[in-house]
Amino acid sequence: MNTDRIVVNMGPHHPSTHGVFRAALTLDGETIVGLKPVVGYLHRNHDKIGERNTFLQNMPYTDRLDYFNSMSNNLGYAITVEKLMNIPVAERAEYIRVIMAELSRVQNHLVFIGMLLNDLGAMYTPALYAFEERELILDIFEAVSGARMMCNYLRFGGVVRDIPPYVMQKIKDLVTDRLPAKTDEMERLLSENEVFVSRLKGVRVVDAETAIKYSVTGPVLRAAGVPYDLRRADPYSIYDRFDFDVAVRQNGDMMDNYLIRLDEIRQSLRILEQAVKQIPDGPINSQKPAYQVRVPAGEAYGRIESPKGELAFYVVSNGKPNPWRYHVRPASFVNITCLEQMCIGTKIADFVALLGMLDIVMGELDR
Amino acid sequence: MYGKGILKGLSVTWKRFWDTYTEDISWMLSGKKRYYTEEGIKHRASKHTKGIFTVQYPEEQLIQPEEFRYVPFLVYDEGAEGKKEVRCTSCGICAKVCPPQCIWIVRSNDPNTGRPIPEPTEFYIDADVCMNCGFCAEYCPFDAIIMDHDFDIASYTRNVYGMDKLLKPASYYKNIRPENYERNDAERKAKEAARAAKAAAKPAAPAS
């Protein structure tokens, strides 16, 4: 039968596109034959603002990149500027940083699972279950940093304030008692559900070769069978001291992309358990608090394994109070380049799920 | 068996459904109130919470941790006869460190001599621009600007706060941030004592 191709425009105000993302899909019947991601609706000149700001002033702006993981973003920026300044980080602060970064990974992956189900049509129940646990983690962030999402907690050389004892107790409670049980509960709720499994199993997301070709990082890459995790491949902070496995799955289908998030939550909890046990006493910053940090001329590139993939900062200083060049390499933005490859040949009904698998956040993607 | 996984998943939601009620009933039987009490809210934010643990905003609100930060305010000490001794010396560090540049200070001069005096005549914070990062409070050398806990500031107009709205007494500060207040107070007292000791140790300046 002779058919015409049809162009379907999804977004920028589609409920499943995780923000203001637009995709122009070309369809042949139900099959996707072309896809053009249109980004930039949330562009707010982050990199340029970063050159106007002083080094310290950039810290709260990095919160607003991937607003689910402001602690991770802070960490990425802090280690980059610390590299440039060539200063040590206080021992206790290193542990606090790891605790915070891993907690944000746990809540990010939980919300990912909830939101994935939201995209697949299981409206609200899994998402709200995930949000319950996230709420308890955000309570911790609020108590240590003062804000639930825009934490602005790290400073060059350490963190801004110590964890109060009652919050430390709360972290221990969550890490040892509550979160492992809740992760299992999430698994019980979904992993064997026949409707869910038949929707996910065998639907290709991306194979290892394509993923590497398109610089895809993070859980999507690891689900395709490439055990590449910066915490192991290029250890930053103190990750080389902890005993954990790089979660990896072989098939690269949607089911594996979902399961790897659960694996990563479990590994994060393992790291957290060790971190809260080993955390030493001591000062929380190696530097004196200063609103104008002195950064020598030079350039630095720092990268971390953020929950969404490799998050990197490139900072060039010419000795002035503000960076001469400030560039962010966000995981979401680089991962989205692979979207067309992922979607061609699949049915349009799977597009929403595939986009959900990439776990994009528009704050980070458009900057 | 097909459908086993669905039933397994449903058991989770089913358990959650009953947990909410058993939790409510057990609180009722023990004579405690789960809702609208501090104890209840605290329990619902702890690891033991079960079932639905929504906090019924605005009738009940989460207990804010001490470090919670929102649009800053200026602290004044209550002097004799209710005189407001503003701690701010209009040094301008807060305006300089503010990432979105939302602080505007007008310094004051002595009308007779024209020399600057350490108190602002005008102090504005554009609360609509403020990103609540807390840098101003963190780097203020005089603990004169403190992050507030008052977060419901929605209004029909622009929220450009002047001195009239920003000034709040030190007792208010002590009330919302007891630990920080104690720490700052001790530091201020130590500083003052050190200054006094220095002044006493210094021999009387020779008359010139």
Coordinates of C-alpha atoms in Angstrom, one line a residue:
Chain A
M1 CA 0.0 0.0 0.0
N2 CA 1.2 3.5 -0.8
T3 CA 1.6 5.6 2.3
D4 CA 2.8 9.1 3.0
R5 CA 5.2 10.0 5.7
I6 CA 3.8 12.1 8.4
V7 CA 5.6 14.5 10.7
V8 CA 4.5 14.5 14.3
N9 CA 5.6 17.3 16.6
M10 CA 6.0 16.3 20.2
G11 CA 6.5 19.0 22.7
P12 CA 7.7 21.4 23.8
H13 CA 4.7 21.1 26.1
H14 CA 4.2 17.4 26.1
P15 CA 3.6 15.9 29.5
S16 CA 6.2 13.2 28.9
T17 CA 9.1 15.2 27.6
H18 CA 10.4 16.1 31.1
G19 CA 10.3 19.8 30.5
V20 CA 10.3 21.9 27.4
F21 CA 11.9 19.5 25.0
R22 CA 10.6 19.2 21.4
A23 CA 11.0 16.3 19.1
A24 CA 10.0 16.5 15.4
L25 CA 9.3 12.9 14.5
T26 CA 8.9 11.6 11.0
L27 CA 6.6 8.6 10.9
D28 CA 6.0 5.9 8.4
G29 CA 2.8 4.4 9.7
E30 CA 3.6 3.8 13.3
T31 CA 7.4 3.4 12.8
I32 CA 9.8 6.2 13.4
V33 CA 12.0 6.9 10.4
G34 CA 13.4 10.3 11.5
L35 CA 13.7 12.4 14.6
K36 CA 14.9 15.9 15.1
P37 CA 15.4 16.9 18.8
V38 CA 14.8 20.6 19.2
V39 CA 16.5 22.0 22.3
G40 CA 17.0 25.4 23.7
Y41 CA 13.6 26.4 25.2
L42 CA 15.1 26.6 28.6
H43 CA 18.4 28.1 27.5
R44 CA 19.5 30.7 30.0
N45 CA 23.1 31.3 29.1
H46 CA 24.6 29.4 32.0
D47 CA 28.1 29.2 30.5
K48 CA 28.2 33.0 29.8
I49 CA 26.8 33.9 33.2
G50 CA 29.5 31.7 34.6
E51 CA 32.1 34.0 33.1
R52 CA 30.5 37.1 34.6
N53 CA 30.3 35.5 38.1
T54 CA 33.2 35.1 40.4
F55 CA 34.4 31.6 41.0
L56 CA 32.4 31.2 44.2
Q57 CA 29.3 32.8 42.7
N58 CA 29.1 30.0 40.2
M59 CA 28.4 27.5 42.9
P60 CA 24.7 28.3 43.4
Y61 CA 24.3 28.4 39.6
T62 CA 25.5 24.9 39.2
D63 CA 22.6 23.8 41.5
R64 CA 20.3 24.8 38.7
L65 CA 21.8 22.6 36.1
D66 CA 20.5 19.2 37.0
Y67 CA 18.1 20.3 39.7
F68 CA 17.6 16.7 41.0
N69 CA 21.3 16.4 41.8
S70 CA 22.5 19.8 42.9
M71 CA 25.0 18.1 45.3
S72 CA 26.6 16.2 42.4
N73 CA 26.8 19.4 40.3
N74 CA 28.4 21.2 43.2
L75 CA 30.9 18.4 43.5
G76 CA 31.9 18.5 39.9
Y77 CA 32.4 22.3 39.9
A78 CA 34.2 22.2 43.3
I79 CA 36.8 19.6 42.2
T80 CA 37.4 21.4 39.0
V81 CA 38.2 24.7 40.7
E82 CA 40.2 22.9 43.4
K83 CA 42.3 21.4 40.7
L84 CA 43.0 24.8 39.4
M85 CA 43.7 26.3 42.8
N86 CA 45.7 23.2 43.7
I87 CA 44.3 23.0 47.3
P88 CA 43.6 19.9 49.4
V89 CA 40.1 19.0 50.6
A90 CA 39.5 18.5 54.3
E91 CA 39.2 14.8 55.1
R92 CA 35.8 14.9 56.8
A93 CA 34.5 17.1 53.9
E94 CA 35.5 14.4 51.4
Y95 CA 33.3 11.9 53.2
I96 CA 30.4 14.4 53.5
R97 CA 30.7 15.1 49.8
V98 CA 30.5 11.4 48.9
I99 CA 27.6 10.9 51.2
M100 CA 25.7 13.8 49.7
A101 CA 26.5 12.8 46.1
E102 CA 25.5 9.2 46.7
L103 CA 22.3 10.2 48.4
S104 CA 21.4 12.3 45.4
R105 CA 22.1 9.4 43.1
V106 CA 19.7 7.2 45.1
Q107 CA 16.9 9.7 45.0
N108 CA 17.6 10.5 41.3
H109 CA 17.3 6.8 40.3
L110 CA 14.2 6.3 42.4
V111 CA 12.5 9.2 40.8
F112 CA 13.7 8.0 37.4
I113 CA 11.9 4.7 38.0
G114 CA 8.8 6.5 39.1
M115 CA 8.8 8.9 36.2
L116 CA 9.5 6.1 33.7
L117 CA 6.3 4.4 34.9
N118 CA 4.6 7.7 34.6
D119 CA 5.6 7.8 31.0
L120 CA 4.5 4.2 30.4
G121 CA 1.1 5.0 31.6
A122 CA 1.2 3.8 35.3
M123 CA 0.2 7.2 36.4
Y124 CA 1.4 8.5 39.8
T125 CA 1.5 5.4 42.0
P126 CA 5.2 4.4 41.4
A127 CA 6.2 8.1 41.0
L128 CA 4.7 9.0 44.3
Y129 CA 6.2 6.0 46.1
A130 CA 9.6 7.2 44.8
F131 CA 8.8 10.8 45.9
E132 CA 8.2 9.6 49.4
E133 CA 11.7 8.3 49.8
R134 CA 13.0 11.3 48.0
E135 CA 11.2 13.5 50.5
L136 CA 13.2 11.9 53.4
I137 CA 16.5 12.4 51.5
L138 CA 15.6 16.0 50.7
D139 CA 14.9 16.6 54.4
I140 CA 18.5 15.7 55.0
F141 CA 19.7 18.1 52.3
E142 CA 17.6 20.8 53.9
A143 CA 18.9 20.2 57.3
V144 CA 22.6 20.4 56.3
S145 CA 22.5 23.0 53.5
G146 CA 19.4 25.0 54.1
A147 CA 17.5 24.2 50.9
R148 CA 15.9 21.1 49.6
M149 CA 17.0 21.3 46.0
M150 CA 19.2 24.3 45.5
C151 CA 21.7 23.1 48.0
N152 CA 24.8 25.3 47.4
Y153 CA 26.5 23.2 50.0
L154 CA 30.1 22.7 48.8
R155 CA 32.9 25.3 49.0
F156 CA 36.4 25.1 47.6
G157 CA 38.4 23.0 50.0
G158 CA 35.4 21.5 51.8
V159 CA 31.8 22.1 52.6
V160 CA 30.0 25.0 54.1
R161 CA 28.9 23.5 57.4
D162 CA 29.2 20.3 59.3
I163 CA 26.5 17.7 59.5
P164 CA 24.6 18.0 62.8
P165 CA 24.6 14.8 64.9
Y166 CA 20.9 14.3 64.6
V167 CA 21.1 14.5 60.8
M168 CA 24.0 12.0 60.8
Q169 CA 21.8 9.7 62.7
K170 CA 19.0 10.2 60.2
I171 CA 21.4 9.4 57.3
K172 CA 22.4 6.2 59.1
D173 CA 18.8 5.2 59.7
L174 CA 17.9 5.8 56.1
V175 CA 20.9 4.1 54.7
T176 CA 20.9 1.0 56.9
D177 CA 17.2 0.5 57.6
R178 CA 14.9 2.2 55.2
L179 CA 16.3 2.7 51.8
P180 CA 17.4 -1.0 51.2
A181 CA 13.9 -2.2 52.1
K182 CA 12.3 0.5 50.0
T183 CA 14.5 -0.4 47.0
D184 CA 13.4 -4.0 47.4
E185 CA 9.8 -2.8 47.6
M186 CA 10.2 -0.9 44.4
E187 CA 11.5 -4.1 42.8
R188 CA 8.6 -6.1 44.1
L189 CA 6.2 -3.5 42.8
L190 CA 7.5 -3.5 39.2
S191 CA 10.2 -5.9 38.1
E192 CA 8.0 -8.9 37.6
N193 CA 4.8 -7.1 36.5
E194 CA 3.9 -8.8 33.3
V195 CA 2.5 -5.6 31.6
F196 CA 5.6 -3.7 32.5
V197 CA 8.0 -6.5 31.5
S198 CA 6.3 -7.1 28.1
R199 CA 6.5 -3.4 27.4
L200 CA 10.2 -3.2 28.3
K201 CA 11.8 -6.5 27.5
G202 CA 13.5 -6.8 24.2
V203 CA 12.9 -3.2 23.1
R204 CA 16.4 -2.0 22.1
V205 CA 17.6 1.2 23.6
V206 CA 21.2 1.4 22.2
D207 CA 23.9 -1.1 21.6
A208 CA 27.4 -0.7 23.0
E209 CA 29.0 0.4 19.7
T210 CA 26.5 3.1 18.9
A211 CA 26.6 4.3 22.5
I212 CA 30.3 4.7 22.5
K213 CA 30.2 6.4 19.0
Y214 CA 27.8 9.0 20.3
S215 CA 29.6 9.5 23.6
V216 CA 26.7 8.3 25.6
T217 CA 27.7 7.9 29.3
G218 CA 26.0 6.9 32.5
P219 CA 23.5 4.1 33.2
V220 CA 22.5 3.9 29.5
L221 CA 26.0 3.0 28.5
R222 CA 26.5 0.6 31.3
A223 CA 23.2 -1.1 30.5
A224 CA 24.6 -1.7 27.0
G225 CA 27.4 -3.8 28.5
V226 CA 30.2 -1.2 28.8
P227 CA 31.5 -1.1 32.4
Y228 CA 32.5 2.5 32.3
D229 CA 32.0 4.4 35.5
L230 CA 34.2 7.4 36.3
R231 CA 34.2 6.5 40.0
R232 CA 36.3 3.5 38.9
A233 CA 37.8 4.6 35.6
D234 CA 39.1 7.9 36.8
P235 CA 38.6 8.0 40.6
Y236 CA 37.9 11.5 41.9
S237 CA 37.4 12.6 45.5
I238 CA 37.8 9.4 47.7
Y239 CA 35.9 6.9 45.6
D240 CA 39.0 4.7 45.4
R241 CA 38.6 3.9 49.1
F242 CA 35.2 2.3 48.8
D243 CA 34.3 -1.2 48.0
F244 CA 31.6 -1.3 45.3
D245 CA 30.9 -2.8 41.9
V246 CA 30.3 -1.0 38.7
A247 CA 26.7 -2.0 37.9
V248 CA 26.6 -3.4 34.4
R249 CA 24.0 -5.2 32.3
Q250 CA 24.5 -6.9 29.0
N251 CA 21.4 -6.5 26.7
G252 CA 21.0 -2.8 26.4
D253 CA 17.2 -3.2 26.2
M254 CA 14.7 -1.1 28.2
M255 CA 14.4 -3.7 30.9
D256 CA 18.2 -3.6 31.5
N257 CA 18.1 0.1 31.5
Y258 CA 15.5 -0.1 34.3
L259 CA 17.2 -2.8 36.2
I260 CA 20.6 -1.1 36.2
R261 CA 19.1 1.8 38.1
L262 CA 18.1 -0.5 40.9
D263 CA 21.6 -2.1 40.8
E264 CA 23.1 1.4 41.1
I265 CA 20.9 2.3 44.0
R266 CA 22.2 -0.8 45.8
Q267 CA 25.8 0.0 45.0
S268 CA 25.3 3.6 46.2
L269 CA 23.8 2.3 49.4
R270 CA 26.9 0.1 49.8
I271 CA 29.1 3.2 49.4
L272 CA 27.0 5.1 51.8
E273 CA 27.1 2.4 54.4
Q274 CA 30.9 2.4 54.3
A275 CA 31.1 6.2 54.3
V276 CA 28.9 6.8 57.3
K277 CA 30.9 4.2 59.2
Q278 CA 34.3 5.5 58.2
I279 CA 33.6 9.3 58.4
P280 CA 36.3 10.9 60.6
D281 CA 36.1 13.9 62.8
G282 CA 37.9 17.1 62.0
P283 CA 37.6 20.3 60.2
I284 CA 35.2 20.6 57.3
N285 CA 37.2 23.0 55.2
S286 CA 40.9 23.2 54.5
Q287 CA 40.6 26.9 53.6
K288 CA 39.6 29.9 55.5
P289 CA 36.1 31.1 54.4
A290 CA 36.7 33.8 51.8
Y291 CA 34.2 35.4 49.5
Q292 CA 36.9 36.2 46.9
V293 CA 39.0 33.1 46.2
R294 CA 42.3 33.5 44.5
V295 CA 42.5 31.3 41.5
P296 CA 45.8 31.2 39.7
A297 CA 45.9 31.5 35.9
G298 CA 45.5 28.2 34.1
E299 CA 42.9 25.7 33.0
A300 CA 41.3 22.7 34.5
Y301 CA 38.9 20.0 33.4
G302 CA 37.2 18.1 36.2
R303 CA 34.7 15.4 35.7
I304 CA 32.5 13.3 37.9
E305 CA 30.0 10.4 37.4
S306 CA 26.8 12.2 38.0
P307 CA 23.7 10.1 38.2
K308 CA 22.8 10.9 34.6
G309 CA 26.3 10.3 33.2
E310 CA 29.6 12.1 32.9
L311 CA 29.3 15.7 34.1
A312 CA 32.4 17.8 33.4
F313 CA 33.4 21.3 33.9
Y314 CA 36.1 23.2 32.0
V315 CA 37.3 26.3 33.7
V316 CA 40.0 28.7 32.4
S317 CA 41.3 31.3 34.7
N318 CA 43.5 34.3 33.9
G319 CA 44.1 35.2 37.5
K320 CA 41.1 37.5 37.7
P321 CA 38.2 37.1 40.2
N322 CA 36.0 35.5 37.6
P323 CA 36.7 32.7 35.2
W324 CA 37.8 33.7 31.7
R325 CA 36.0 30.7 30.2
Y326 CA 33.5 28.4 31.9
H327 CA 32.1 25.4 30.1
V328 CA 29.8 22.6 31.2
R329 CA 29.8 19.2 29.6
P330 CA 26.4 18.0 30.8
A331 CA 25.4 14.3 30.6
S332 CA 21.9 15.0 29.3
F333 CA 22.9 17.1 26.4
V334 CA 25.5 14.7 25.1
N335 CA 23.2 11.7 25.6
I336 CA 20.4 13.3 23.7
T337 CA 22.5 13.3 20.5
C338 CA 21.9 9.6 20.4
L339 CA 18.2 9.9 20.6
E340 CA 17.6 9.7 16.8
Q341 CA 19.7 6.5 16.6
M342 CA 17.8 5.0 19.4
C343 CA 14.4 5.8 18.0
I344 CA 14.7 5.0 14.3
G345 CA 12.9 1.7 13.5
T346 CA 10.9 1.6 16.8
K347 CA 7.3 2.4 17.2
I348 CA 6.1 5.8 18.2
A349 CA 4.5 4.4 21.3
D350 CA 8.0 3.5 22.5
F351 CA 9.4 7.0 21.9
V352 CA 8.2 8.4 25.2
A353 CA 9.8 5.5 27.1
L354 CA 13.0 5.8 25.2
L355 CA 13.2 9.5 26.0
G356 CA 12.5 8.6 29.6
M357 CA 15.4 6.1 29.5
L358 CA 17.9 8.8 28.7
D359 CA 16.8 10.5 32.0
I360 CA 17.2 14.0 30.6
V361 CA 16.7 17.1 32.7
M362 CA 16.1 20.2 30.8
G363 CA 17.9 22.4 33.2
E364 CA 21.1 20.6 32.4
L365 CA 20.3 20.0 28.7
D366 CA 19.6 23.6 27.7
R367 CA 21.6 25.4 30.4
Chain B
M1 CA 1.7 -18.3 36.1
Y2 CA 0.8 -15.2 34.1
G3 CA -0.3 -12.4 36.3
K4 CA 1.8 -13.4 39.3
G5 CA 4.0 -10.4 38.9
I6 CA 1.0 -8.1 38.8
L7 CA -0.4 -9.7 42.0
K8 CA 3.0 -9.3 43.7
G9 CA 3.1 -5.7 42.7
L10 CA -0.5 -5.2 43.9
S11 CA 0.4 -6.6 47.3
V12 CA 2.8 -3.7 47.7
T13 CA 0.1 -1.1 47.1
W14 CA -2.3 -3.1 49.2
K15 CA 0.1 -3.2 52.1
R16 CA 0.7 0.5 51.7
F17 CA -3.1 1.1 51.7
W18 CA -3.5 -0.8 55.0
D19 CA -0.4 0.6 56.6
T20 CA -1.9 4.1 56.5
Y21 CA -4.9 3.0 58.4
T22 CA -3.2 0.7 60.9
E23 CA -0.8 3.5 61.6
D24 CA -3.6 5.9 62.2
I25 CA -5.5 3.4 64.4
S26 CA -2.4 2.5 66.5
W27 CA -1.7 6.2 67.1
M28 CA -5.4 6.7 68.1
L29 CA -5.3 3.7 70.4
S30 CA -2.2 4.9 72.2
G31 CA -3.9 8.3 72.7
K32 CA -1.5 10.2 70.6
K33 CA -2.3 12.4 67.7
R34 CA -0.7 11.7 64.4
Y35 CA -1.9 14.8 62.7
Y36 CA -1.6 18.5 63.6
T37 CA 1.0 17.8 66.4
E38 CA 4.7 18.3 66.4
E39 CA 5.3 14.7 67.5
G40 CA 3.2 13.5 64.6
I41 CA 4.9 15.6 62.0
K42 CA 8.3 14.5 63.3
H43 CA 7.3 10.9 63.2
R44 CA 6.1 11.3 59.7
A45 CA 9.6 12.6 58.7
S46 CA 11.5 9.8 60.4
K47 CA 12.5 6.4 59.1
H48 CA 9.7 4.7 60.9
T49 CA 6.9 6.3 59.0
K50 CA 4.6 4.0 57.1
G51 CA 1.8 4.3 54.7
I52 CA 0.9 7.8 53.4
F53 CA 2.8 10.4 55.2
T54 CA 1.6 13.6 53.6
V55 CA 1.9 16.7 55.7
Q56 CA -1.4 18.6 55.4
Y57 CA 0.0 21.9 54.2
P58 CA -1.0 24.6 55.1
E59 CA -2.9 23.4 58.1
E60 CA 0.2 21.7 59.3
Q61 CA 3.7 22.5 58.2
L62 CA 7.0 20.6 58.2
I63 CA 9.3 21.7 61.0
Q64 CA 12.0 23.8 59.4
P65 CA 15.5 22.8 60.3
E66 CA 17.6 25.6 61.7
E67 CA 19.6 26.0 58.5
F68 CA 16.6 26.5 56.3
R69 CA 17.2 29.7 54.3
Y70 CA 15.0 32.1 52.5
V71 CA 15.2 35.8 51.6
P72 CA 17.5 37.4 54.1
F73 CA 16.7 40.1 56.7
L74 CA 18.8 42.7 58.5
V75 CA 19.4 42.3 62.2
Y76 CA 19.2 45.1 64.7
D77 CA 20.1 45.0 68.4
E78 CA 17.5 46.6 70.7
G79 CA 19.3 49.4 72.4
A80 CA 18.2 51.6 75.3
E81 CA 14.6 53.1 74.9
G82 CA 13.9 50.8 72.0
K83 CA 16.6 52.4 69.8
K84 CA 17.4 50.2 66.8
E85 CA 21.1 49.6 66.6
V86 CA 21.5 48.3 63.1
R87 CA 24.4 45.9 62.9
C88 CA 25.0 46.6 59.3
T89 CA 28.0 48.9 58.6
S90 CA 27.2 49.1 54.9
C91 CA 30.5 47.6 54.0
G92 CA 29.0 46.1 50.9
I93 CA 30.4 42.6 51.0
C94 CA 26.9 41.1 50.8
A95 CA 26.2 43.2 47.6
K96 CA 29.5 42.1 46.2
V97 CA 29.1 38.4 46.8
C98 CA 25.5 38.2 45.8
P99 CA 25.4 36.1 42.6
P100 CA 22.2 37.6 41.1
Q101 CA 23.2 41.1 42.3
C102 CA 19.9 41.8 44.1
I103 CA 21.3 43.8 47.0
W104 CA 21.4 47.6 46.8
I105 CA 22.9 49.7 49.6
V106 CA 23.1 53.5 50.0
R107 CA 25.8 54.5 52.4
S108 CA 25.2 57.4 54.8
N109 CA 27.2 60.4 55.5
D110 CA 27.3 62.6 58.6
P111 CA 25.2 65.7 57.6
N112 CA 27.6 68.0 59.5
T113 CA 31.1 66.7 58.6
G114 CA 30.2 64.9 55.4
R115 CA 32.2 61.9 56.6
P116 CA 30.7 58.4 56.0
I117 CA 29.1 56.8 59.1
P118 CA 28.9 53.0 59.3
E119 CA 25.1 52.6 58.9
P120 CA 23.1 52.3 55.7
T121 CA 20.5 54.9 54.9
E122 CA 18.8 52.6 52.5
F123 CA 19.1 48.9 52.0
Y124 CA 17.2 47.1 49.3
I125 CA 16.9 43.4 48.5
D126 CA 14.9 42.4 45.5
A127 CA 13.3 39.3 46.8
D128 CA 12.1 38.4 43.3
V129 CA 15.7 38.2 42.1
C130 CA 17.1 36.7 45.2
M131 CA 18.1 33.0 44.7
N132 CA 18.3 32.2 48.4
C133 CA 21.8 31.0 48.1
G134 CA 22.8 32.4 51.5
F135 CA 26.1 33.8 50.6
C136 CA 25.3 37.3 52.0
A137 CA 24.6 35.8 55.4
E138 CA 27.6 33.5 55.2
Y139 CA 30.2 36.1 54.4
C140 CA 28.8 39.0 56.4
P141 CA 31.6 39.9 58.9
F142 CA 29.1 41.4 61.4
D143 CA 26.3 38.8 61.4
A144 CA 24.1 41.7 60.3
I145 CA 22.3 39.9 57.5
I146 CA 20.7 36.5 58.2
M147 CA 18.6 34.1 56.1
D148 CA 15.0 34.1 57.2
H149 CA 12.6 31.2 57.7
D150 CA 9.6 33.1 56.4
F151 CA 8.9 31.6 53.0
D152 CA 5.3 32.3 52.1
I153 CA 5.9 35.8 50.6
A154 CA 3.6 35.6 47.5
S155 CA 2.2 39.0 46.7
Y156 CA 0.5 40.9 43.9
T157 CA 3.3 43.4 43.7
R158 CA 7.0 43.2 43.2
N159 CA 8.9 42.2 46.3
V160 CA 11.5 44.9 46.6
Y161 CA 12.2 45.0 50.3
G162 CA 13.5 48.2 51.9
M163 CA 14.8 48.8 55.4
D164 CA 11.3 48.9 56.8
K165 CA 10.6 45.3 55.9
L166 CA 14.1 44.0 56.2
L167 CA 14.9 45.1 59.8
K168 CA 14.2 42.5 62.4
P169 CA 15.3 42.3 66.0
A170 CA 18.1 40.1 67.3
S171 CA 15.5 38.3 69.4
Y172 CA 13.8 37.2 66.2
Y173 CA 17.1 35.8 65.0
K174 CA 17.6 34.0 68.3
N175 CA 14.2 32.6 68.0
I176 CA 14.6 31.0 64.5
R177 CA 18.2 30.0 64.7
P178 CA 19.1 29.4 68.3
E179 CA 22.4 27.5 67.7
N180 CA 23.7 29.9 65.2
Y181 CA 22.8 32.8 67.4
E182 CA 24.6 31.3 70.4
R183 CA 27.7 30.7 68.2
N184 CA 27.7 34.2 66.7
D185 CA 27.0 35.8 70.1
A186 CA 30.0 34.0 71.7
E187 CA 32.2 35.1 68.8
R188 CA 31.1 38.7 69.0
K189 CA 31.6 38.8 72.8
A190 CA 35.1 37.2 72.4
K191 CA 35.9 39.8 69.8
E192 CA 34.7 42.7 72.0
A193 CA 36.6 41.4 75.0
A194 CA 39.8 41.1 72.9
R195 CA 39.3 44.6 71.7
A196 CA 38.8 45.9 75.2
A197 CA 41.9 44.0 76.5
K198 CA 43.9 45.5 73.7
A199 CA 42.7 49.0 74.5
A200 CA 43.5 48.5 78.2
A201 CA 47.0 47.0 77.5
K202 CA 47.9 49.9 75.2
P203 CA 49.6 52.7 77.1
A204 CA 47.8 56.0 77.0
A205 CA 48.6 57.7 73.7
P206 CA 51.1 60.5 74.1
A207 CA 49.5 63.9 73.6
S208 CA 50.4 65.3 70.3

